[in-house]
Short mmCIF file of C-alpha atoms in Angstrom, two decimals:
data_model
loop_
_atom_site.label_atom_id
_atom_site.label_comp_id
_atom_site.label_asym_id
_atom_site.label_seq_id
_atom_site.Cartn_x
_atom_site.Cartn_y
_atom_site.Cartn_z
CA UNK A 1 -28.64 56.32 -30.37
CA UNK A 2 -29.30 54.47 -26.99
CA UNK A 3 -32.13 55.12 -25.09
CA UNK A 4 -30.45 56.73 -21.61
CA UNK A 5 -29.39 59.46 -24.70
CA UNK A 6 -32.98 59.99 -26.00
CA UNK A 7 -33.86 59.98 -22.37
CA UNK A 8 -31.90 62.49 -20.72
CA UNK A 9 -32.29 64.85 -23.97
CA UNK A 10 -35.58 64.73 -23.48
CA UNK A 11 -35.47 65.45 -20.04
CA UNK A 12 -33.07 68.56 -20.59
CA UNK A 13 -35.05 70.00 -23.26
CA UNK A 14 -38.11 69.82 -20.93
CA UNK A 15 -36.06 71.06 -18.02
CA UNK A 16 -34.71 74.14 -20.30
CA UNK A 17 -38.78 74.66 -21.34
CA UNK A 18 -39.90 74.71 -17.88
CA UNK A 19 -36.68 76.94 -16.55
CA UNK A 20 -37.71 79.78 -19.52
CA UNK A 21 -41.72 79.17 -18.89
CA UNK A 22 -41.00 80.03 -15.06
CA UNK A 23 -38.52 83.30 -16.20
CA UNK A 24 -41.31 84.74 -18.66
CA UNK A 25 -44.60 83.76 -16.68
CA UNK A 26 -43.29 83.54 -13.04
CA UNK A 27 -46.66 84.31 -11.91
CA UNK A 28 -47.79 80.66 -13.11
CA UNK A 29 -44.86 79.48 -10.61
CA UNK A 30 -45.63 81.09 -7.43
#
Protein backbone atom coordinates (compact mmCIF):
# COMPACT_ATOMS: atom_id res chain seq x y z
CA UNK A 1 0.00 0.00 0.00
CA UNK A 2 1.56 3.49 -0.81
CA UNK A 3 2.29 5.77 1.70
CA UNK A 4 -0.30 8.92 0.77
CA UNK A 5 -2.85 5.63 1.67
CA UNK A 6 -1.29 4.86 5.11
CA UNK A 7 -1.19 8.57 5.45
CA UNK A 8 -4.51 9.85 4.95
CA UNK A 9 -5.98 6.61 6.89
CA UNK A 10 -4.20 7.60 9.54
CA UNK A 11 -5.22 10.96 9.45
CA UNK A 12 -9.05 9.97 9.15
CA UNK A 13 -8.96 7.58 11.87
CA UNK A 14 -7.45 10.34 14.09
CA UNK A 15 -9.88 12.87 12.71
CA UNK A 16 -12.95 10.34 13.46
CA UNK A 17 -11.15 9.89 17.27
CA UNK A 18 -10.97 13.48 17.86
CA UNK A 19 -14.68 14.25 16.20
CA UNK A 20 -16.24 11.39 18.89
CA UNK A 21 -13.69 12.62 21.87
CA UNK A 22 -15.19 16.27 21.30
CA UNK A 23 -19.13 14.69 21.08
CA UNK A 24 -18.64 12.62 24.46
CA UNK A 25 -16.29 15.09 26.48
CA UNK A 26 -17.17 18.50 24.86
CA UNK A 27 -16.18 20.11 27.98
CA UNK A 28 -12.38 19.19 27.12
CA UNK A 29 -13.16 21.26 23.75
CA UNK A 30 -14.45 24.47 24.91
Amino acid sequence: MPVFEWTAAALAVGLLIYLIAALLRPEDFS
